[in-house]
XYZ file of C-alpha atoms in Angstrom:
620
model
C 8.456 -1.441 -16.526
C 8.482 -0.455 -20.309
C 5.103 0.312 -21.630
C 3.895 -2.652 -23.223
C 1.007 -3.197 -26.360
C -2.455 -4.752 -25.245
C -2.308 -7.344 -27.084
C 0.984 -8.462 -25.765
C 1.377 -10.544 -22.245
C 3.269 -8.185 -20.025
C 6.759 -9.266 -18.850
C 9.627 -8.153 -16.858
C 12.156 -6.338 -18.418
C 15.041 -8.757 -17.482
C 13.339 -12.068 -19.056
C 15.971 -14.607 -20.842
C 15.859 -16.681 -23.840
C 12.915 -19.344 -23.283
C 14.648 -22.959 -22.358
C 13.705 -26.141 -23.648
C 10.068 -27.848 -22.600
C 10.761 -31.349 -24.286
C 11.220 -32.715 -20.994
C 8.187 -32.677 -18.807
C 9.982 -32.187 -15.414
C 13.038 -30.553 -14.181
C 16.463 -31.745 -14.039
C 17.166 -34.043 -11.328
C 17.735 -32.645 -8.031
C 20.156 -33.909 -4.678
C 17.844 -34.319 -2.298
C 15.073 -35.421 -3.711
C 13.509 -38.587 -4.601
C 11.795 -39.905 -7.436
C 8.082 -39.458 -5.441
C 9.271 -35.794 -4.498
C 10.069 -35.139 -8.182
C 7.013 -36.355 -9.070
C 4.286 -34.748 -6.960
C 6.191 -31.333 -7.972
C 5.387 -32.729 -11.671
C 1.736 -32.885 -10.418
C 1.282 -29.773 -8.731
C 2.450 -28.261 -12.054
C 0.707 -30.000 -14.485
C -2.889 -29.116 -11.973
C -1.846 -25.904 -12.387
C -1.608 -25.754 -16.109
C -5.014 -26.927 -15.732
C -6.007 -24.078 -13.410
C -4.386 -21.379 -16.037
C -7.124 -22.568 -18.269
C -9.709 -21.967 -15.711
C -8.128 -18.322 -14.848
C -8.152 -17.131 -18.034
C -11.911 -17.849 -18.651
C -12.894 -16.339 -15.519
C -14.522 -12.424 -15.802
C -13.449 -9.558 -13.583
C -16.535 -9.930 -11.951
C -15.867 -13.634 -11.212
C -12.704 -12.793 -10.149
C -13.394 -10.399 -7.804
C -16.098 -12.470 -5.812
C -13.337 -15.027 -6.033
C -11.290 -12.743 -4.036
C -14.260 -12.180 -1.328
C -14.488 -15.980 -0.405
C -10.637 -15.725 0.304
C -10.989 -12.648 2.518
C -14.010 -15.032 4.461
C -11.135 -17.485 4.411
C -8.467 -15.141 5.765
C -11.097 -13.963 8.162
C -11.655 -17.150 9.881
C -8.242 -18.282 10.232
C -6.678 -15.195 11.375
C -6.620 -15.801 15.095
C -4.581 -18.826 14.334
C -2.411 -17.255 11.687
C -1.448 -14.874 14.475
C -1.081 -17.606 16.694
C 1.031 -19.627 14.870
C 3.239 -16.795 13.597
C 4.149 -15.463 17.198
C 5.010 -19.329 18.062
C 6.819 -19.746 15.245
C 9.247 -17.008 16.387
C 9.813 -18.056 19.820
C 6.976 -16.069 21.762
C 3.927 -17.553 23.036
C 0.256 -16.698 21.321
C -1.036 -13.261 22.818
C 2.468 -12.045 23.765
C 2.766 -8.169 23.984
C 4.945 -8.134 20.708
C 2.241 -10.529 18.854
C 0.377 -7.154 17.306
C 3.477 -7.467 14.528
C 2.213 -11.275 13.907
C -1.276 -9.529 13.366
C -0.083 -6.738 11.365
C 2.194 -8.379 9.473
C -0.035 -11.585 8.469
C -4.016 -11.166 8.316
C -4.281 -7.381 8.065
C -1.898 -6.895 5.368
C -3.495 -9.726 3.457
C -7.454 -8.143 4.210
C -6.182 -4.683 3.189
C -5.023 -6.220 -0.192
C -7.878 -8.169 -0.796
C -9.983 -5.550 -0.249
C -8.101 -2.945 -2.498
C -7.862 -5.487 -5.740
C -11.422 -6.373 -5.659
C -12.198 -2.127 -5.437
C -9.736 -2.636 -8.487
C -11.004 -5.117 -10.352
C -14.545 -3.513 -9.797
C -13.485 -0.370 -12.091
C -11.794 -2.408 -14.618
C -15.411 -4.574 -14.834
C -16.791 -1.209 -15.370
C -14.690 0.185 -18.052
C -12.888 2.684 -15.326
C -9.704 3.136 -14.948
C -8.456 2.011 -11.523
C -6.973 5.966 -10.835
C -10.117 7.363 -11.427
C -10.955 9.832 -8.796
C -7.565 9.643 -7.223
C -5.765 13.112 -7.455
C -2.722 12.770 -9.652
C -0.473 16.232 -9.804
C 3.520 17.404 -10.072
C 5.886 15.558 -8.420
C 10.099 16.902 -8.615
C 12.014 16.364 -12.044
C 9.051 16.111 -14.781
C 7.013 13.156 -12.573
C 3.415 12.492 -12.343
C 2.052 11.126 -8.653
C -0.797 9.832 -8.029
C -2.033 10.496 -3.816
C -3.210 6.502 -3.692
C -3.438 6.782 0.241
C -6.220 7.584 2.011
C -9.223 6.972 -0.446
C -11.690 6.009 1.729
C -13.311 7.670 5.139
C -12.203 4.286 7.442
C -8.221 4.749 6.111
C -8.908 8.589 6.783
C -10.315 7.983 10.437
C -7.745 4.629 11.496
C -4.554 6.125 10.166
C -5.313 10.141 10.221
C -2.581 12.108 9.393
C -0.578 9.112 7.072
C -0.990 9.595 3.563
C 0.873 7.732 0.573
C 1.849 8.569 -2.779
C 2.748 6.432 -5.903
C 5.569 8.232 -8.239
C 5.433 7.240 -11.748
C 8.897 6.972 -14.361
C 9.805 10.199 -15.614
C 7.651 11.510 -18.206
C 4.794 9.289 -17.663
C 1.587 11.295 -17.947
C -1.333 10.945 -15.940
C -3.470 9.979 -18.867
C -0.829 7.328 -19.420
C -0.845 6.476 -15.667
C -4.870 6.159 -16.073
C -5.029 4.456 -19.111
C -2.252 1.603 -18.149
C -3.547 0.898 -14.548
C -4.569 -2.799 -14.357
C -1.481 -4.293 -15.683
C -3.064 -8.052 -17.120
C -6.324 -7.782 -15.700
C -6.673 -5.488 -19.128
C -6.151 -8.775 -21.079
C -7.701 -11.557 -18.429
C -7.881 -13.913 -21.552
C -4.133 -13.878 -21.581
C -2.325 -16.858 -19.668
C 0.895 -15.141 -18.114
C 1.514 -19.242 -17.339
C 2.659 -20.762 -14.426
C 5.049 -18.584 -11.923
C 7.330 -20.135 -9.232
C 6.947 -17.885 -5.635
C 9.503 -18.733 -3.642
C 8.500 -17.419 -0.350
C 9.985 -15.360 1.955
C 10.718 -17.147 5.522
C 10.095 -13.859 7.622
C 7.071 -12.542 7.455
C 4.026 -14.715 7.134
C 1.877 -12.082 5.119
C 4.434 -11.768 2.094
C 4.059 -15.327 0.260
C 0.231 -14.896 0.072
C 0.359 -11.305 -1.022
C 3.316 -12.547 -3.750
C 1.014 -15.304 -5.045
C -1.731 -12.537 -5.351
C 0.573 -10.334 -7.716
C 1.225 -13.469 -9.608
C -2.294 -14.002 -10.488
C -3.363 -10.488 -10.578
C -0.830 -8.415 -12.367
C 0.333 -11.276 -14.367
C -2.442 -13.675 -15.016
C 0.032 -16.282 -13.889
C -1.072 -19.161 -11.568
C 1.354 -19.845 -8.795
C 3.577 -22.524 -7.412
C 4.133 -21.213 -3.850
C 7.215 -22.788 -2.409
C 6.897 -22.000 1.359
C 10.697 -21.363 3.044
C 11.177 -24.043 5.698
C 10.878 -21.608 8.467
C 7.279 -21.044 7.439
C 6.204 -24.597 7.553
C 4.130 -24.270 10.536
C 1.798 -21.640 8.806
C 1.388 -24.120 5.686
C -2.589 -25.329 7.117
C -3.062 -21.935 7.669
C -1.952 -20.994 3.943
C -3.870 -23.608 2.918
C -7.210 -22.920 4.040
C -6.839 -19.285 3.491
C -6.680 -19.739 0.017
C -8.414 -23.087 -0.629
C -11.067 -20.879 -2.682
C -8.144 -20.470 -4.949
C -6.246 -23.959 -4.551
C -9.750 -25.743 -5.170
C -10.130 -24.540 -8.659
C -6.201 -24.939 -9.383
C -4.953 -21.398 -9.440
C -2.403 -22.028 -6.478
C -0.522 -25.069 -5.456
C 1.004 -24.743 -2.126
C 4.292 -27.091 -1.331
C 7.180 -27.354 1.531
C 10.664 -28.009 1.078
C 14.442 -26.654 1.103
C 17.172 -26.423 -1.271
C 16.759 -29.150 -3.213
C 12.872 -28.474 -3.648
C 13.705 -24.952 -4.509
C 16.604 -26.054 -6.981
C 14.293 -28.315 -9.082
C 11.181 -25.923 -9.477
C 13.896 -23.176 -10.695
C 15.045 -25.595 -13.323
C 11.541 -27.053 -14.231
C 10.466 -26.615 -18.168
C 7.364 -25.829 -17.273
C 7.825 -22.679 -15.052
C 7.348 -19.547 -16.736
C 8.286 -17.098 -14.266
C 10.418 -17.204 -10.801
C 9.612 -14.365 -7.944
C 11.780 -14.350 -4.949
C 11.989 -12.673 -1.801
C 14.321 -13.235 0.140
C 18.780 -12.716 -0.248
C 20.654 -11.569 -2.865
C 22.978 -14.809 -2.672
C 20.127 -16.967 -2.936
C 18.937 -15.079 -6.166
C 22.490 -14.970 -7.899
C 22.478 -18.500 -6.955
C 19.127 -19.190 -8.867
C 20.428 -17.089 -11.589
C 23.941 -17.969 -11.827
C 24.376 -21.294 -10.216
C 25.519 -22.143 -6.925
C 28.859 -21.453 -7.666
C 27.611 -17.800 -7.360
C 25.757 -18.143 -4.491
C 24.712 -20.917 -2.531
C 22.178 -23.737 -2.900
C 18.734 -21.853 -4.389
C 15.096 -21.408 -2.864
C 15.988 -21.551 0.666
C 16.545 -18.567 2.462
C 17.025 -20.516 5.897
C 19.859 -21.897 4.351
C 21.757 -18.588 2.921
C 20.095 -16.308 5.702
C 19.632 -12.571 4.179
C 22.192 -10.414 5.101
C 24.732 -10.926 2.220
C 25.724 -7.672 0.453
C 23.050 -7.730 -2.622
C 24.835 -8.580 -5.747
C 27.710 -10.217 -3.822
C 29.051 -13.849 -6.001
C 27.161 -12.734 -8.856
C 28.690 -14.387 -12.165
C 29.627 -11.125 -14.339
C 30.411 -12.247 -17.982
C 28.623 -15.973 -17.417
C 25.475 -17.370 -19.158
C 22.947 -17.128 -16.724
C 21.801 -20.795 -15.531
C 18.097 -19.286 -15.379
C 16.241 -19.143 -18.382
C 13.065 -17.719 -17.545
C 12.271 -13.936 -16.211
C 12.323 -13.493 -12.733
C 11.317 -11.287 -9.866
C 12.564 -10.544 -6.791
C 13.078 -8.427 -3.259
C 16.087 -8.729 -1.961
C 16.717 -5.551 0.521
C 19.669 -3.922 1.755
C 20.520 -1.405 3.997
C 17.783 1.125 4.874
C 19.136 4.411 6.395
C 17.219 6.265 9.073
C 18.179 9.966 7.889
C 17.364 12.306 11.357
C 17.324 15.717 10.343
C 18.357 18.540 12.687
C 15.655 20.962 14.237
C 14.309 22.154 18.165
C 12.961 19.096 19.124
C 11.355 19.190 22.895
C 12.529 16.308 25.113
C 9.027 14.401 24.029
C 9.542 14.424 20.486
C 13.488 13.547 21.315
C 12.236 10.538 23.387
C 9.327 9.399 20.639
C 11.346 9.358 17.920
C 14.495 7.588 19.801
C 11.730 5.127 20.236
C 10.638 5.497 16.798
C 14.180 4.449 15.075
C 14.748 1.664 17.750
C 11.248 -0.008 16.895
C 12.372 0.503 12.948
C 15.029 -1.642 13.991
C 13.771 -4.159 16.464
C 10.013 -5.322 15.034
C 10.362 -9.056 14.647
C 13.855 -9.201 16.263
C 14.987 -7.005 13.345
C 14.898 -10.094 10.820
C 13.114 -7.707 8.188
C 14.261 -6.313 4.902
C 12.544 -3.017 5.744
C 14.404 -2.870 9.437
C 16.412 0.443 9.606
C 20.013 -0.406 9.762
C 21.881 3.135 9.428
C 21.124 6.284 11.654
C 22.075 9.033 9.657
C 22.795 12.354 11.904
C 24.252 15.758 11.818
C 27.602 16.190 13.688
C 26.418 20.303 13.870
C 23.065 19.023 15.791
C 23.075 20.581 19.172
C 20.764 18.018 20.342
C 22.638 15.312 18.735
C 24.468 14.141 22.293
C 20.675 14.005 23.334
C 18.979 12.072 20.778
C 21.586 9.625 21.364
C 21.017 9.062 24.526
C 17.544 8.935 24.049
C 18.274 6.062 21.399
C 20.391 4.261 23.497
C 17.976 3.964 26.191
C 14.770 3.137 23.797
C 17.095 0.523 22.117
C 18.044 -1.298 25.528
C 14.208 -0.988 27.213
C 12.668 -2.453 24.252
C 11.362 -6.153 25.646
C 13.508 -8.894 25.075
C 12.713 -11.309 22.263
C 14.568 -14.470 20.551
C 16.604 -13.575 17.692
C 15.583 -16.451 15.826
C 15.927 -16.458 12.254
C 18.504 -18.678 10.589
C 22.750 -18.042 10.745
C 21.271 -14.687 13.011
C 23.634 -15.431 15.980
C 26.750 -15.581 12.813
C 25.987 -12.092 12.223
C 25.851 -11.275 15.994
C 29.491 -12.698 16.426
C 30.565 -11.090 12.755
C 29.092 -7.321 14.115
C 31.056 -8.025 17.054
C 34.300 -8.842 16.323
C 33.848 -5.878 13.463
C 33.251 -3.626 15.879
C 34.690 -4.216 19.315
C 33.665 -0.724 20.732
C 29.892 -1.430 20.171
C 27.001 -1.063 23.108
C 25.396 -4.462 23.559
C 22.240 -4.784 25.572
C 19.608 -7.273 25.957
C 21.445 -9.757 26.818
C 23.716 -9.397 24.021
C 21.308 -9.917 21.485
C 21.333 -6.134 19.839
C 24.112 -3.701 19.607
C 23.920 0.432 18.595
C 27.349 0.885 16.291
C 29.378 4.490 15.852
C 31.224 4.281 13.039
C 32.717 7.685 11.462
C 31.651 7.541 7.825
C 34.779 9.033 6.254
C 36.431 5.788 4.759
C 33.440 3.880 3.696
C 33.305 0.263 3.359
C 31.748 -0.149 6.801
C 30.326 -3.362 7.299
C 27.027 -1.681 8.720
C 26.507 0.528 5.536
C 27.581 -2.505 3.207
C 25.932 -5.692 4.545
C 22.500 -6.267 6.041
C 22.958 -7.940 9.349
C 19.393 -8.985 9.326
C 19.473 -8.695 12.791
C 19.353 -6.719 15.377
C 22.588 -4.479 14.706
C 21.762 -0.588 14.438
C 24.576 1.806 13.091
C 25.081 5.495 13.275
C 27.151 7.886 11.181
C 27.690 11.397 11.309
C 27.511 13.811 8.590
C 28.045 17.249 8.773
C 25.841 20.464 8.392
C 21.956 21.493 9.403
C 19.291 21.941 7.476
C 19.573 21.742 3.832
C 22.926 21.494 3.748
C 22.757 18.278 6.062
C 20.161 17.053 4.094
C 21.689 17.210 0.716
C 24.730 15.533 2.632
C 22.845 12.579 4.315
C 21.328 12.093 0.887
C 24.005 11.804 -0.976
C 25.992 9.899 1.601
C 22.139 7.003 1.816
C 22.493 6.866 -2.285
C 26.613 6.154 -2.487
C 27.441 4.739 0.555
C 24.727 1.776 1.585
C 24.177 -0.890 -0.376
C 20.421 -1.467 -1.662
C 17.772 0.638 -2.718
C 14.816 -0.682 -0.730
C 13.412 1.605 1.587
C 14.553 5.050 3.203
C 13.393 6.803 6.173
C 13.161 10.501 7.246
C 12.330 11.942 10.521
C 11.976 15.884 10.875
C 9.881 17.876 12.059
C 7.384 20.569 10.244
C 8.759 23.567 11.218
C 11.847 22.393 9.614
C 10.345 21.201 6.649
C 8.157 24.142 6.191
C 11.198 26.175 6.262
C 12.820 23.709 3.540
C 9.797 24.188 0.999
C 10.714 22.880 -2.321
C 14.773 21.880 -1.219
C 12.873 19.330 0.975
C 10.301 17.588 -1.408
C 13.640 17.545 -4.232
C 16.072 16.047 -1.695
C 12.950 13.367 -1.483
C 13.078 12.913 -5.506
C 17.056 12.412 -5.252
C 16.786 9.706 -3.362
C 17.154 6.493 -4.811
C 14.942 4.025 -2.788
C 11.801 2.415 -4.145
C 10.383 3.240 -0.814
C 10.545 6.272 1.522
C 8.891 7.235 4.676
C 8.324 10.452 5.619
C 7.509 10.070 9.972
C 6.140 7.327 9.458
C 8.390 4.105 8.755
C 8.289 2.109 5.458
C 6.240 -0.371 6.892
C 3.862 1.317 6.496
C 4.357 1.496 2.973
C 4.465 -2.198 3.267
C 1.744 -2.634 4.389
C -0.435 -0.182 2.634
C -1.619 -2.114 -0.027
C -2.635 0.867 -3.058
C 1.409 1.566 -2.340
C 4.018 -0.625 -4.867
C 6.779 -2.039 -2.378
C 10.294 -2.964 -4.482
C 13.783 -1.843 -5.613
C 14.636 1.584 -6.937
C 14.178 0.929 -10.958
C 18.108 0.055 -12.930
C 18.615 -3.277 -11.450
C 19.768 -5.930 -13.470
C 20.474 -9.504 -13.548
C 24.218 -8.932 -13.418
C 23.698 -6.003 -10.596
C 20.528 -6.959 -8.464
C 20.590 -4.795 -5.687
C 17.323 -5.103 -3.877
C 15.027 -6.366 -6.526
C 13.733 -6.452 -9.726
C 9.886 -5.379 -10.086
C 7.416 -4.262 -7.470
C 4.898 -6.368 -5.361
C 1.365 -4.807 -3.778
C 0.712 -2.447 -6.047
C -3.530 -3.123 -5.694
C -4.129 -0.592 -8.361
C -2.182 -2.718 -10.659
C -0.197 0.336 -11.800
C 2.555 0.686 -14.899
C 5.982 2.263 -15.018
C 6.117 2.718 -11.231
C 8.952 4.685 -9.794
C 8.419 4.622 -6.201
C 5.857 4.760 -3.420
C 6.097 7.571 -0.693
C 4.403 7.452 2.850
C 4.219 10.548 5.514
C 3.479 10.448 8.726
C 3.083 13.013 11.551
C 6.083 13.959 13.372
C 4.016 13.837 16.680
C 1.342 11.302 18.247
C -1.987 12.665 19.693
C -2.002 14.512 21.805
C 0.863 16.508 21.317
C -0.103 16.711 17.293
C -3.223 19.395 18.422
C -0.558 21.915 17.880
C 0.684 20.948 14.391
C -2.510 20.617 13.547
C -3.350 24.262 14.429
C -0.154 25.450 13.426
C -0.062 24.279 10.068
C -3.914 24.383 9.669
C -4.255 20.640 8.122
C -4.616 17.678 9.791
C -1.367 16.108 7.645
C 0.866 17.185 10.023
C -0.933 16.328 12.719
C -3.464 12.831 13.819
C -5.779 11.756 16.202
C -3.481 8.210 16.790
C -1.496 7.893 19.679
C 1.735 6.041 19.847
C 1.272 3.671 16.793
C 0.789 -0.076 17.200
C 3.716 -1.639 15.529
C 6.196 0.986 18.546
C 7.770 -1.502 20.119
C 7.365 0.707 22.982
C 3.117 0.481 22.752
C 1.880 -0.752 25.741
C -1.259 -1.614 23.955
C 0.211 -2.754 20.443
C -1.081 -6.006 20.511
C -4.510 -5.876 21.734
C -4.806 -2.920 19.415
C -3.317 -4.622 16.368
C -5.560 -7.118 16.762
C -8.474 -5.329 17.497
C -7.972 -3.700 13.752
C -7.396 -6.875 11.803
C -11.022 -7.602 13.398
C -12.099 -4.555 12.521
C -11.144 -5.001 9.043
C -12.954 -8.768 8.900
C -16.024 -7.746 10.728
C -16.734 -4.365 10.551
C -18.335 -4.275 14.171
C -18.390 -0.886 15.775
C -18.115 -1.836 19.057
C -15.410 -3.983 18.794
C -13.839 -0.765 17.137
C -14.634 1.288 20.279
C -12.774 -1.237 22.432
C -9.703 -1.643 20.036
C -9.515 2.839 19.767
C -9.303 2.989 23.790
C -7.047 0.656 24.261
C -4.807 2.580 21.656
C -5.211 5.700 23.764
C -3.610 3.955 26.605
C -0.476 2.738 24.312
C-alpha cells in the first residue's frame, strides 16, 4: 500500500465513498429475525466500546495483552487440534492430525510471539527491522531476510529461510522507518472491521482478527463460516483476554448473518477470506455472485473475478480486504535428479496437493514440467504413485464432490485413485482455457502441463506460461535442485522477480510461508475491486511492514541425511538441513506426533519434550 502520513489512519487503497450511519443497524436481512438483528446490533455497539479501550492502551499494555492470549492458546490447543481433525472427518490423534496442529495452535503461537517481539521495539523507539539484514533484490527492490531471526527458528527449521520484498523503489530506510503500520499511531481508532472467516483452516480467522487490531487499530467482528462452528468455544476462550475487554466479538451464522454485517452502518472495514464469488457478491450484490459471508455456501473454487459487475456501483461502501486464491503452479525444473530426490519430491508435489484433502487456497493445482526432461517419464511415475499411496481421507468441504464430477466429465482421460476421491490431469497447454489452469477445484484435482526447453530456457517458459495462463496470483512453487540453480546464478533469482505471485516457495512449499509469521501472505499487488484476483492486502505480516511486494521462502532440495552433501558442496548450511522428511509430507510417518510435539514446544519450552518430538522426526 501507498505510503501514508502519520497523522493519517492507514487504509486500503481500494476504500469507497463512506455510506450513511443514520441508521443504527443494517438493512434487514432474509433469514434473520428481529433477536438475530439485534444481538449483531449489540456485539457492535460493545465493540465501539472496546475501540475506546484499544486506543488508550500502550504498546507495552498491548503486548502483555498478547501474552495472556498465547497462555490462552496454550491451554486449549490439545482441543483445538482435536476438534479441528473431527471437524474434517478424522478422529483426534489420526496420523494426518499434525496439519490440525500446524495449521491451528502453532501458527497462532508463532504470531503471537513475533507481534509482541514487534510491539517490544516500537515501545522502545526501534524500528521493528532493526537488526534484520535488508540488501538488493532483482529490478531496483529492497528485501529484508525476516526468516530465521532467532537461534530456535535456526535449529527447528535449518536450512528454510524467508524473505520479505518491498514495492519497487522502496528504500530500506523507508522500509525501517514505516514498519509498524498503526501501532505508530495506537491513539488512532481504525474502527470496527468485519472478519469474515475462512471455513478451512482453523488458524486463519484468529490470525485475521489479529491483523485487524494490530495493523489497523480496528476491533473485530469475527463472523465464523458455518463449517467452523465446532471450534467457536475454542475461539472463544483463546481469546477471551481480548473478548473480555471488548476488542473482539465472536458470532456464528450463514448467509444471511454475513449479508447484514456487510451492510451494517457501523462497520468500517470488511476482510474476507475465502472465494472470489463470495467477495464480488459482497461487493457487487448477489446478482454478481451469490449470497455473501458464507463460503460453505459458494464453496471456493470459482475462477477469481468471475460475475463481477464491471461498470456497476459497487453495493459495498466501505474498504475491504480479502484472500481469495487461485491456481498455484508447481514449476519442476529439469536437472540429474537420483531416484531419491525423484521419489521425495513426487512426494513433495502430491502432499502440496493433498494436506487437508486439498481444500486449501495454497494447495498446488498445476505441475509445470519440461517436455525436453529426460527424467520427465520418471518423475511422473514417481508422482503418480506418491499421489495414489497418500492415506485416504474425506473430501469434506462444501459442493467438493461438484467439482469431483465437473473435473471428471472435463477430463475423461484422467487417473483416479483413492477411491475416486483425487485425480492427476495431462492436459497439453497449447490452447489454454483449461479448466485446471482457470478454476480452483479446491479439491483434490492435480494437473500437469508440459512446456518445452531445460534450464533457463524452460524456466523463462514455465514462468511466463504460471503468470498468463493460471488464474490468481497467490502462491507459486519451485522445485530444483542446487546444482542447477548454481549454474543459473542471476537468470534464476530474476525469473523469481518475474513472477507475479505474492508468495513463492523455493523447496519448500508456500505453507510455509503461511505459516511463518515475520512473512506477509496475500495477492500479487494490482488487484482491484472490478478485477480481484486473489486478494486485496496482505495478512501475517508480524513486523507490521509497508508497501509489501511479496514474501519468498527456500527450502533445501534434500532432507537429512542426504542434505550432508549439499551442505559440503555448497559450503552453507542453506542448501542443506538437519530435518528429515518435514512434518506437514503427507508421506511422514511421524508427522503428527512430531507436529504436535512442536506446537508444545512452542507453549512450553521443555527440553525434553523437545528431545522426544526431534526423534520421532528422525523416524518420519
Amino acid at each position: 500500500m501507498p505510503p501514508t502520513s502519520s497523522t493519517t489512519p492507514r487504509t486500503p487503497r481500494t476504500s469507497t465513498a463512506k455510506r450513511s450511519e443514520s441508521s443504527a443497524g443494517g438493512t434487514s436481512a432474509p433469514g434473520l429475525s428481529d433477536d438475530e438483528s439485534a444481538a449483531l446490533d449489540e456485539a457492535i455497539t460493545r465493540l465501539e466500546e472496546g475501540a475506546r479501550v484499544w486506543t488508550a492502551l500502550t504498546l507495552d499494555q498491548r503486548a502483555r495483552l498478547l501474552g495472556r492470549v498465547r497462555d490462552a492458546v496454550g491451554a486449549v490447543a490439545q482441543e483445538w487440534a482435536d476438534a479441528a481433525t473431527i471437524s474434517k472427518g478424522l478422529e483426534p490423534g489420526h496420523p494426518l492430525s499434525g496439519e490440525e496442529w500446524l495449521g491451528g495452535p502453532y501458527a497462532v503461537i508463532g504470531l503471537l510471539d513475533a507481534l509482541r517481539e514487534t510491539l517490544g521495539a516500537l515501545a522502545t523507539g526501534r524500528s521493528p527491522l532493526d537488526g534484520v539484514t535488508i540488501d538488493e533484490a532483482p529490478g531496483g527492490r529492497r528485501r529484508a531476510h525476516t526468516f530465521p531471526l532467532n537461534g530456535t527458528e535456526k535449529f527447528l527449521l535449518s536450512g528454510f529461510t524467508g524473505e520479505v520484498w518491498f514495492e519497487p523503489g522502496v528504500t530500506a530506510d523507508q522500509a525501517r522507518q514505516e514498519a509498524g503500520l498503526a501501532q505508530l499511531t495506537p491513539t488512532q481508532s481504525g474502527g470496527v472491521g468485519l472478519v469474515l472467516g475462512a471455513g478451512n483452516v482453523t488458524s486463519i480467522p484468529v490470525a485475521d482478527v489479529l491483523y485487524e487490531l494490530f495493523a489497523h487499530n480496528r476491533v473485530a467482528l469475527l463472523k465464523v463460516n458455518p463449517t467452523q462452528d465446532a471450534l467457536v468455544p475454542v475461539f472463544e476462550r483463546a481469546l477471551a483476554p481480548l473478548i473480555e475487554p471488548g476488542l473482539v466479538r465472536i458470532v456464528r451464522g450463514g448467509a444471511a448473518t454475513g449479508s447484514y454485517l456487510t451492510s451494517h452502518p457501523r462497520i468500517a472495514h470488511v476482510h474476507i477470506t475465502g472465494s472470489a464469488a463470495t467477495f464480488d457478491a459482497i461487493v457487487w450484490g448477489a446478482a454478481a455472485g451469490s449470497a455473501s459471508g458464507d463460503d460453505s455456501a459458494t464453496g471456493e473454487g470459482a475462477a477469481p473475478g468471475e460475475g463481477s459487475a464491471a461498470g456497476r456501483e459497487p453495493k459495498l461502501q466501505v474498504p475491504i480486504t480479502a484472500e481469495l486464491g487461485g491456481v498455484s503452479p508447481i514449476i519442476v525444473v529439469p536437472g540429474d535428479w537420483s531416484a531419491a530426490d525423484l521419489k521425495y519430491q513426487a512426494e513433495h508435489v502430491a502432499t502440496m496437493r493433498l494436506v487437508n484433502a486439498g481444500h486449501n487456497c495454497i494447495a498446488g493445482q498445476v505441475v509445470i514440467i519440461s517436455s525436453d526432461w529426460g527424467q520427465r517419464a520418471d518423475f511422473l511415475r514417481e508422482l503418480h504413485n506418491a499421489y495414489a499411496a497418500a492415506p485416504e481421507r474425506p473430501v469434506w468441504y462444501p459442493r467438493s464432490d461438484e467439482r469431483l464430477e465437473a473435473a471428471a466429465s472435463a477430463y475423461p482421460d484422467a487417473v483416479w485413485c483413492a477411491d475416486r476421491t483425487r485425480a492427476i490431469v495431462e492436459v497439453s497447454g497449447a490452447e489454454g482455457g483449461d479448466s485446471v489452469e482457470t478454476v480452483e477445484y479446491f479439491a483434490p484435482i492435480l494437473g500437469v502441463v508440459e512446456v518445452g526447453g531445460t534450464g533457463q530456457e524452460f524456466l523463462d517458459a514455465a514462468v511466463a506460461h504460471a503468470n498468463d495462463r493460471l488464474t490468481g496470483t497467490l502462491g507459486a512453487n519451485v522445485l530444483i535442485d542446487p546444482v542447477t540453480e548454481e549454474a543459473l546464478g542471476e537468470g534464476f533469482e530474476r525469473a523469481i522477480a518475474d513472477l507475479r505471485y505474492g508468495d513463492i516457495a523455493i523447496n519448500t512449499w508456500t505453507a510455509f510461508n503461511f505459516l511463518t509469521a515475520r512473512l506477509t501472505w496475500g495477492g500479487f499487488p494490482g488487484a482491484t475491486l472490478a478485477d480481484v484476483s486473489s486478494g486485496i492486502g496482505v495478512v501475517h505480516n508480524a513486523l507490521l511492514l509497508d508497501r509489501v511486494e511479496r514474501s519468498i521462502g527456500r527450502g533445501p532440495f534434500r532432507p537429512f541425511p542426504r542434505s550432508i552433501g549439499d551442505t559440503v558442496r555448497f559450503r552453507r548450511l542453506s542448501k542443506g538441513t538437519i530435518l528429515p522428511t518435514p512434518p506437514w509430507f503427507v508421506s511422514s510417518r511421524t508427522g503428527a506426533d512430531v507436529s504436535a510435539g512442536l506446537t508444545r514446544y512452542l507453549i512450553d519450552g521443555k527440553l525434553p519434550g523437545l528431545v522426544k518430538t526431534l526423534t520421532k522426526a528422525m523416524q518420519a
